[in-house]
GROMACS .gro file of C-alpha atoms in nm:
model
  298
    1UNK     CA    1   7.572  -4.542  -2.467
    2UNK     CA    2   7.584  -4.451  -2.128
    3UNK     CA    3   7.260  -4.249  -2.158
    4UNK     CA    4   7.073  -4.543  -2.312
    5UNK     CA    5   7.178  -4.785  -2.055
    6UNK     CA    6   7.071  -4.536  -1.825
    7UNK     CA    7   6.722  -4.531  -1.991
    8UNK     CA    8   6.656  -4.884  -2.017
    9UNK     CA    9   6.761  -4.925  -1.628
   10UNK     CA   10   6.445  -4.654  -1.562
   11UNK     CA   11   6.214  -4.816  -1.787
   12UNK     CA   12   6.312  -5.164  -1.631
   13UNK     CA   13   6.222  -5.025  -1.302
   14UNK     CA   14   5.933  -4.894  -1.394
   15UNK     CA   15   5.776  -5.212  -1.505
   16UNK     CA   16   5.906  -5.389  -1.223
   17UNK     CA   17   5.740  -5.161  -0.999
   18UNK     CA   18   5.360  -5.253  -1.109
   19UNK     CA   19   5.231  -5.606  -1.062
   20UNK     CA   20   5.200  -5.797  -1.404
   21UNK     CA   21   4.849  -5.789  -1.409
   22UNK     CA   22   4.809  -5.463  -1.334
   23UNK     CA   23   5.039  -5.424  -1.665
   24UNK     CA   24   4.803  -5.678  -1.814
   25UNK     CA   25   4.454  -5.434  -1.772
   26UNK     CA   26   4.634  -5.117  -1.868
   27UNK     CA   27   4.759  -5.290  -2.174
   28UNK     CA   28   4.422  -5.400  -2.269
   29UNK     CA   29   4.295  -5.046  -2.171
   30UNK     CA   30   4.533  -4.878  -2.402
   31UNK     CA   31   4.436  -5.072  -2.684
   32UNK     CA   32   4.080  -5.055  -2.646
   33UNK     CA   33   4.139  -4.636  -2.631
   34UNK     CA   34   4.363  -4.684  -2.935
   35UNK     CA   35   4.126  -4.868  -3.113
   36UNK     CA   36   3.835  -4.585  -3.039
   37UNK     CA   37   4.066  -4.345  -3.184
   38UNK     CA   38   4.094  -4.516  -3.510
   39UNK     CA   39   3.695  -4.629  -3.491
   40UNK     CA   40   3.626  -4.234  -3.511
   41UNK     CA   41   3.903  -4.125  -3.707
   42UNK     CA   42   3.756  -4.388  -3.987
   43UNK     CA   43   3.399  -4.315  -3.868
   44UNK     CA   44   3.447  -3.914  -3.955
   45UNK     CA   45   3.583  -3.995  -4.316
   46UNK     CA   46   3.299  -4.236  -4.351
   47UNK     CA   47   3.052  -3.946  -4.256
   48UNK     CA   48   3.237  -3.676  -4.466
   49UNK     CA   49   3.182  -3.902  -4.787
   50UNK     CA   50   2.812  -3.927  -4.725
   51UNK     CA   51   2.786  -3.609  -4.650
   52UNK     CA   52   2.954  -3.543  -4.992
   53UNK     CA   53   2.767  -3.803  -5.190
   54UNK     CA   54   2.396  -3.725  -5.069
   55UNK     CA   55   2.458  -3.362  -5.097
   56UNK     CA   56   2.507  -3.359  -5.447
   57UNK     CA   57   2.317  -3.088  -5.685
   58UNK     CA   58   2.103  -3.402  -5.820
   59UNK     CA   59   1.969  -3.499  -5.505
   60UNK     CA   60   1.876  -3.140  -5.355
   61UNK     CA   61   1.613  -2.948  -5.395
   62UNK     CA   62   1.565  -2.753  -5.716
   63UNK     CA   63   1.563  -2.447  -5.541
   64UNK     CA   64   1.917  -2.499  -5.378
   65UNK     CA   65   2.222  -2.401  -5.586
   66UNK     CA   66   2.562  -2.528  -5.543
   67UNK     CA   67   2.644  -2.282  -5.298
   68UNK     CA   68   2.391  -2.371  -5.075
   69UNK     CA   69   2.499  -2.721  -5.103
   70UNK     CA   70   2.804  -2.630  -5.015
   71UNK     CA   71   2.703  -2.410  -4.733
   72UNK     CA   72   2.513  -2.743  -4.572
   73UNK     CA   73   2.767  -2.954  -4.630
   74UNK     CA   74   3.020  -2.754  -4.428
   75UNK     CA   75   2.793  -2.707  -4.174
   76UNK     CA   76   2.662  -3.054  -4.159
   77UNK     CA   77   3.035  -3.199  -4.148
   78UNK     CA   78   3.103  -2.946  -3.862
   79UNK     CA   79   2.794  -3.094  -3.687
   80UNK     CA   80   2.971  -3.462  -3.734
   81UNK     CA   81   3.331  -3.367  -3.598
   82UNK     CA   82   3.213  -3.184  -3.259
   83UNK     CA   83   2.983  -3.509  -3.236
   84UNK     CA   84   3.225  -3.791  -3.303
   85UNK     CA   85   3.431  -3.573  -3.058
   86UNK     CA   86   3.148  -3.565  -2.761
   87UNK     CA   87   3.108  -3.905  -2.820
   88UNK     CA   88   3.457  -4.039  -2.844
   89UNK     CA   89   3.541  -3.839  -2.559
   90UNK     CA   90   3.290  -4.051  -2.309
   91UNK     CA   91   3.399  -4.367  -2.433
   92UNK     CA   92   3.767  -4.275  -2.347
   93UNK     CA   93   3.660  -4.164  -2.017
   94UNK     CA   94   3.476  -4.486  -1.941
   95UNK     CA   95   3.759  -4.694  -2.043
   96UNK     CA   96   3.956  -4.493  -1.757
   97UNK     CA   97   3.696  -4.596  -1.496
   98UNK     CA   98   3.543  -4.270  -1.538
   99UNK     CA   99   3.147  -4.317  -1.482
  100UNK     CA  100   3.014  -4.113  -1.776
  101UNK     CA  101   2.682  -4.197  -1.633
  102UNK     CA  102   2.724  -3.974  -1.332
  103UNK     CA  103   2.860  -3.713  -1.562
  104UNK     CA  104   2.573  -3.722  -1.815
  105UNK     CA  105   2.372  -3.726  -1.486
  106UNK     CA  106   2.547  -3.373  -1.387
  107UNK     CA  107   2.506  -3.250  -1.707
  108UNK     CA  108   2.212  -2.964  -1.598
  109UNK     CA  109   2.363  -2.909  -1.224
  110UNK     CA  110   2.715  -2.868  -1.487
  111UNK     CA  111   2.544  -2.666  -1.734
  112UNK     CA  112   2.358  -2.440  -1.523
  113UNK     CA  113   2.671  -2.340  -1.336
  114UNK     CA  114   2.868  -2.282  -1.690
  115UNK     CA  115   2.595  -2.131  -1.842
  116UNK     CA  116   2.680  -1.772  -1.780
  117UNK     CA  117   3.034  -1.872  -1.949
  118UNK     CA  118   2.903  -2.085  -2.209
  119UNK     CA  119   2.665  -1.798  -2.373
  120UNK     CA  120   2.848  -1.712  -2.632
  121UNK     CA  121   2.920  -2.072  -2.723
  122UNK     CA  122   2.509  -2.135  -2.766
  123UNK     CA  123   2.463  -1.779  -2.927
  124UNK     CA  124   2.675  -1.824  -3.183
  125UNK     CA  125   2.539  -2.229  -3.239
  126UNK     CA  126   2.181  -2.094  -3.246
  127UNK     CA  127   2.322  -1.769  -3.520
  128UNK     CA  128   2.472  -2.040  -3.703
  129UNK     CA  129   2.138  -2.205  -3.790
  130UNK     CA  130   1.941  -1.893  -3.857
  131UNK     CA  131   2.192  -1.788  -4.066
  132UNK     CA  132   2.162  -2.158  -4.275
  133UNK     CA  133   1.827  -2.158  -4.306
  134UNK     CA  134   1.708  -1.786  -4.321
  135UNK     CA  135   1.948  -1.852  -4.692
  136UNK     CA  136   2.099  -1.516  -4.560
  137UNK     CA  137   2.421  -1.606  -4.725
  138UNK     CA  138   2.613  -1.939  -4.837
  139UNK     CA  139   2.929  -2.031  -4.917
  140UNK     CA  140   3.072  -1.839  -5.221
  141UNK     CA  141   2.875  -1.535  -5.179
  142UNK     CA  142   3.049  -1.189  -5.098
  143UNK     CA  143   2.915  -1.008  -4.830
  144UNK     CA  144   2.982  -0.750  -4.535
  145UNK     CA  145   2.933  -0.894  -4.195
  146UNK     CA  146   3.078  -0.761  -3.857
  147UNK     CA  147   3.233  -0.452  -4.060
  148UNK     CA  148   3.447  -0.756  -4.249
  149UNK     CA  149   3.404  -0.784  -4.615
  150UNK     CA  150   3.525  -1.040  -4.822
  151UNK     CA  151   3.379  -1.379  -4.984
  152UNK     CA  152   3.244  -1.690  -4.773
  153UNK     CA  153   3.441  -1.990  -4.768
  154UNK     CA  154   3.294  -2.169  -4.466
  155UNK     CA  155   3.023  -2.140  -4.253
  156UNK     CA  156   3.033  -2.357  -3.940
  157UNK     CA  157   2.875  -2.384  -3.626
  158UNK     CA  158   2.990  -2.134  -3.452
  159UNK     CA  159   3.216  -1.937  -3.690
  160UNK     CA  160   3.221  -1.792  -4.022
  161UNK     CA  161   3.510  -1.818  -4.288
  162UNK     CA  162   3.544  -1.461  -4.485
  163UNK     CA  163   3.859  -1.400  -4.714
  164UNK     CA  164   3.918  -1.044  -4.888
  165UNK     CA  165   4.022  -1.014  -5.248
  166UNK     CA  166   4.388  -0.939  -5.077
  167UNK     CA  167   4.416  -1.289  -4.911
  168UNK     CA  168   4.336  -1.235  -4.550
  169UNK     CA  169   4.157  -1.513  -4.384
  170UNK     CA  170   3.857  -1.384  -4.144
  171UNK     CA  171   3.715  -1.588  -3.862
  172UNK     CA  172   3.409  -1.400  -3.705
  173UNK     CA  173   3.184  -1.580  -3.505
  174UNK     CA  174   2.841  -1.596  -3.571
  175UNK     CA  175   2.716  -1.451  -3.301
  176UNK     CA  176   2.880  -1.111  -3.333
  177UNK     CA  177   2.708  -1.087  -3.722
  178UNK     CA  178   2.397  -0.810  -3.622
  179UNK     CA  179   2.414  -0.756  -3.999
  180UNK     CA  180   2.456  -0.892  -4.300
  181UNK     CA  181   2.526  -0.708  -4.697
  182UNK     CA  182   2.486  -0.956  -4.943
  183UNK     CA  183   2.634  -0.827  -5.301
  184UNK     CA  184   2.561  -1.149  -5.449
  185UNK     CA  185   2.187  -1.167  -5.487
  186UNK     CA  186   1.993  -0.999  -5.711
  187UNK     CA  187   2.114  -0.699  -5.996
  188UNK     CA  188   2.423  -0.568  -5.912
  189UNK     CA  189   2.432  -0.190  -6.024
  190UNK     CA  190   2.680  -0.083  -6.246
  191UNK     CA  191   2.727   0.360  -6.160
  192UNK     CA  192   2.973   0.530  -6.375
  193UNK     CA  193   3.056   0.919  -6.413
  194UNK     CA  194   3.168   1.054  -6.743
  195UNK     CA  195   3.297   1.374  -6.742
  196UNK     CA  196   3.316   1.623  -7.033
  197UNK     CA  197   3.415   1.968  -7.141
  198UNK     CA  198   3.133   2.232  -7.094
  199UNK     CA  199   3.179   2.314  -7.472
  200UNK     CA  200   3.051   1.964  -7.529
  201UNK     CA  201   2.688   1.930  -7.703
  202UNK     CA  202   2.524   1.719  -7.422
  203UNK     CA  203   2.265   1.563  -7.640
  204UNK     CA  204   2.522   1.423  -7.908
  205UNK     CA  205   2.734   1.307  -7.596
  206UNK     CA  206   2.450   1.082  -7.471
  207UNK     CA  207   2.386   0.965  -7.809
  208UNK     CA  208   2.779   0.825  -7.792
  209UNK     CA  209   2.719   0.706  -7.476
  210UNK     CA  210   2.387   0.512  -7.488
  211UNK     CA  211   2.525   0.337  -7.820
  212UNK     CA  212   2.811   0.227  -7.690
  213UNK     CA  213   2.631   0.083  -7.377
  214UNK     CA  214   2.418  -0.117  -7.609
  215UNK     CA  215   2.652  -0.250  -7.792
  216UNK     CA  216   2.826  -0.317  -7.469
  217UNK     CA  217   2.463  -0.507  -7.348
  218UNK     CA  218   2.404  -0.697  -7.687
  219UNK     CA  219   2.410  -1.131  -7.654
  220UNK     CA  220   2.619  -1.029  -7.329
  221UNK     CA  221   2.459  -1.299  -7.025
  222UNK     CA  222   2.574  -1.096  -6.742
  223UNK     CA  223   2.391  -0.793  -6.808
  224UNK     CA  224   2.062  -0.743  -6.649
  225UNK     CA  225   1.966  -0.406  -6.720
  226UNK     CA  226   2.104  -0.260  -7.000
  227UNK     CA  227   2.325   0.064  -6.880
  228UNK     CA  228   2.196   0.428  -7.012
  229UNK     CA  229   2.283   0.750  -6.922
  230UNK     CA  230   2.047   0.895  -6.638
  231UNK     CA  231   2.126   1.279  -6.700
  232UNK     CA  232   2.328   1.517  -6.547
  233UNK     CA  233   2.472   1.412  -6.194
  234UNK     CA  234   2.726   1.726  -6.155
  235UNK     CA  235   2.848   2.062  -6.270
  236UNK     CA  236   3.176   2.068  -6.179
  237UNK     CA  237   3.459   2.313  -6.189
  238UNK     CA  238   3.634   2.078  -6.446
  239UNK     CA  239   3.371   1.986  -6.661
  240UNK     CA  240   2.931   1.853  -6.664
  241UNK     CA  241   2.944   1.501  -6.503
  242UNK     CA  242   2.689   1.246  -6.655
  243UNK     CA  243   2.561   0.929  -6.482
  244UNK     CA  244   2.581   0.612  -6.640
  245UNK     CA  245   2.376   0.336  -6.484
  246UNK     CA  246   2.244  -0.024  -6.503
  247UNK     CA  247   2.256  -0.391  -6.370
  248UNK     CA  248   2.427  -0.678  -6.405
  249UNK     CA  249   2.511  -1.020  -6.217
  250UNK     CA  250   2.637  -1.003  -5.940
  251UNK     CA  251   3.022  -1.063  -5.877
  252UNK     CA  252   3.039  -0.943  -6.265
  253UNK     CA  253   3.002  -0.590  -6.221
  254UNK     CA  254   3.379  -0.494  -6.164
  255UNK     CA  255   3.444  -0.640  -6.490
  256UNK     CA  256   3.189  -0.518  -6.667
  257UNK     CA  257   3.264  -0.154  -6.560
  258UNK     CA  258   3.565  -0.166  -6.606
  259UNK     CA  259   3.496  -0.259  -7.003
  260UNK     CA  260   3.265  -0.013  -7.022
  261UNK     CA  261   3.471   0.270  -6.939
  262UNK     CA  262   3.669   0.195  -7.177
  263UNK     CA  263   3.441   0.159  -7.502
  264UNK     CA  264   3.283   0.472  -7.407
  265UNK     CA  265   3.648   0.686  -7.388
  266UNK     CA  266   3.757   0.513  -7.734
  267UNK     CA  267   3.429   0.611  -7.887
  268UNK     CA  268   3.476   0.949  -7.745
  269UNK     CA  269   3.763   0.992  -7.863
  270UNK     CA  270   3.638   0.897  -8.246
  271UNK     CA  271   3.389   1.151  -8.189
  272UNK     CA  272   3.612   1.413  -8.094
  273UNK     CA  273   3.428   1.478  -7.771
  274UNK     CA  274   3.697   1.629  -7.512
  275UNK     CA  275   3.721   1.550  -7.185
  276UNK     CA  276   3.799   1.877  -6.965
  277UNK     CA  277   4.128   1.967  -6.917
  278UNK     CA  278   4.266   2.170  -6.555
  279UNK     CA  279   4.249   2.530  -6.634
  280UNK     CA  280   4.364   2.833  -6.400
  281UNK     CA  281   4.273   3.150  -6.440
  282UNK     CA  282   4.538   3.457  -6.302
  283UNK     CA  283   4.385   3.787  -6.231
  284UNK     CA  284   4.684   4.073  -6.294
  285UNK     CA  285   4.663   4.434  -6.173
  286UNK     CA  286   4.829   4.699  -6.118
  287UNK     CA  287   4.946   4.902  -5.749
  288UNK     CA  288   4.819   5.241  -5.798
  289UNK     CA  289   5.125   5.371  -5.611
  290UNK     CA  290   5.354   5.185  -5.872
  291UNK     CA  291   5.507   5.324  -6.154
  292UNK     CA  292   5.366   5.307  -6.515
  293UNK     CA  293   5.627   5.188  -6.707
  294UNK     CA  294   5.699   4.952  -6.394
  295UNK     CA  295   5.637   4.541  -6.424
  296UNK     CA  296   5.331   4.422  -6.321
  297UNK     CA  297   5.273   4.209  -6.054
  298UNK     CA  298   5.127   3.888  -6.043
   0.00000   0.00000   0.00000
């Protein structure tokens, strides 16, 4: 109790300290800057649902898929919030007694002075919209960029959202991505090595193999290129290494390989085709100084 008499004998001296119409304007001031605050705030949501409604896949472009609508949505909503920041930020200011005009005034004199600083800021801006409309990736694609791989789930102004099949979230600003490896545009190639004993007829082998790819290919929608065996990639020390190659969708070609493999070792199997086992071969002679009825040594 003490403590809160204590309190309210500070805050009463407080008040009585400024004139009541001083009190009077910063009141008014106060709720004028509150009421900005929850102008914008509703303003942004406003903007966000437009953004959401006029961007929809039946108002776009044909050419534009969803992930490109996506892709300008995020960016166009990223556009909104640093404006509805700028602008709320001024009006704040000139509710203080700031003169904004002054400032907007300044605002070459300002920017040439924090130009050297603000260079990164405008590089990665300026990346941001090449990288929109050069279509060099959108949201949903998975790509390499700035030695980060993973797939996109924002792209804003000045950053880029990447997260890797193992759930880490990458931020890399646009204006560090020099390059950019798109795997999701286009055929994706499907590369797999079968390996099989050297006793193996290689011509019966590819027979196995090439059916079972087209069975594998048959009424399936993500293959592109049906997959066939290219030849001989290897002669190893286990076995004769064949190349099995083709195209499909992209994002679909884990799954599809990994189906593949194993069609073609079950129908190897049926055929009795063997797969090379490890072998090791020991030489064994003899010391001429050693005795003949001695052991040998290995």
């Amino acid at each position: 109790m003490d403590n809160m008499y204590r309190f309210m004998d500070i805050w009463n001296g407080l008040l009585t300290s400024f004139p009541e119409k001083q009190l009077a304007v910063y009141g008014k001031t106060l709720v004028r800057i509150l009421f900005i605050v929850v102008a914008l705030m509703i303003a942004g949501r406003i903007g966000r649902h437009l953004i959401d409604g006029l961007l929809r896949p039946d108002r776009v472009p044909g050419s534009w898929d969803e992930r490109r609508v996506r892709t300008v949505q995020g960016l166009l909503k990223s556009l909104l919030r640093y404006s509805l920041y700028f602008f709320g930020t001024m009006m704040v200011l000139g509710e203080l007694g700031v003169k904004t005009e002054s400032i907007l005034a300044g605002a070459g004199i300002i920017g040439l002075a924090v130009g050297f600083g603000a260079q990164n800021l405008v590089r990665d801006v300026i990346t941001g919209f090449f990288i929109l409309f050069e279509d060099q990736y959108a949201v949903g694609d998975y790509v390499t960029v700035a030695n980060v791989t993973g797939t996109v789930e924002e792209i804003g102004l000045r950053v880029t959202k990447l997260r890797e099949g193992s759930g880490q979230l990458h931020i890399v600003p646009n204006g560090e991505i020099k390059q950019v490896t798109n795997f999701s545009r286009g055929g994706i190639a499907v590369d797999i090595d079968v390996v099989v004993a050297y006793e193996e007829d290689l011509t019966r082998v590819i027979e196995v193999i090439n059916r079972v790819c087209r069975q594998a290919s048959v009424g399936n929608p993500v293959v592109l290129e049906e997959p066939r065996v290219l030849g001989v990639k290897r002669l190893g020390k286990l076995g004769v290494t064949l190349q099995v190659f083709g195209k499909v969708k992209p994002m679909e070609q884990w799954s599809f390989a990994r189906e593949l493999r194993m069609r073609i070792k079950d129908a190897l199997d049926e055929a009795g085709i063997k797969r090379p086992d490890p072998r090791r071969m020991i030489l064994c002679s003899k010391d001429k100084g050693a005795e003949s009825d001695g052991p040998d040594a290995v």
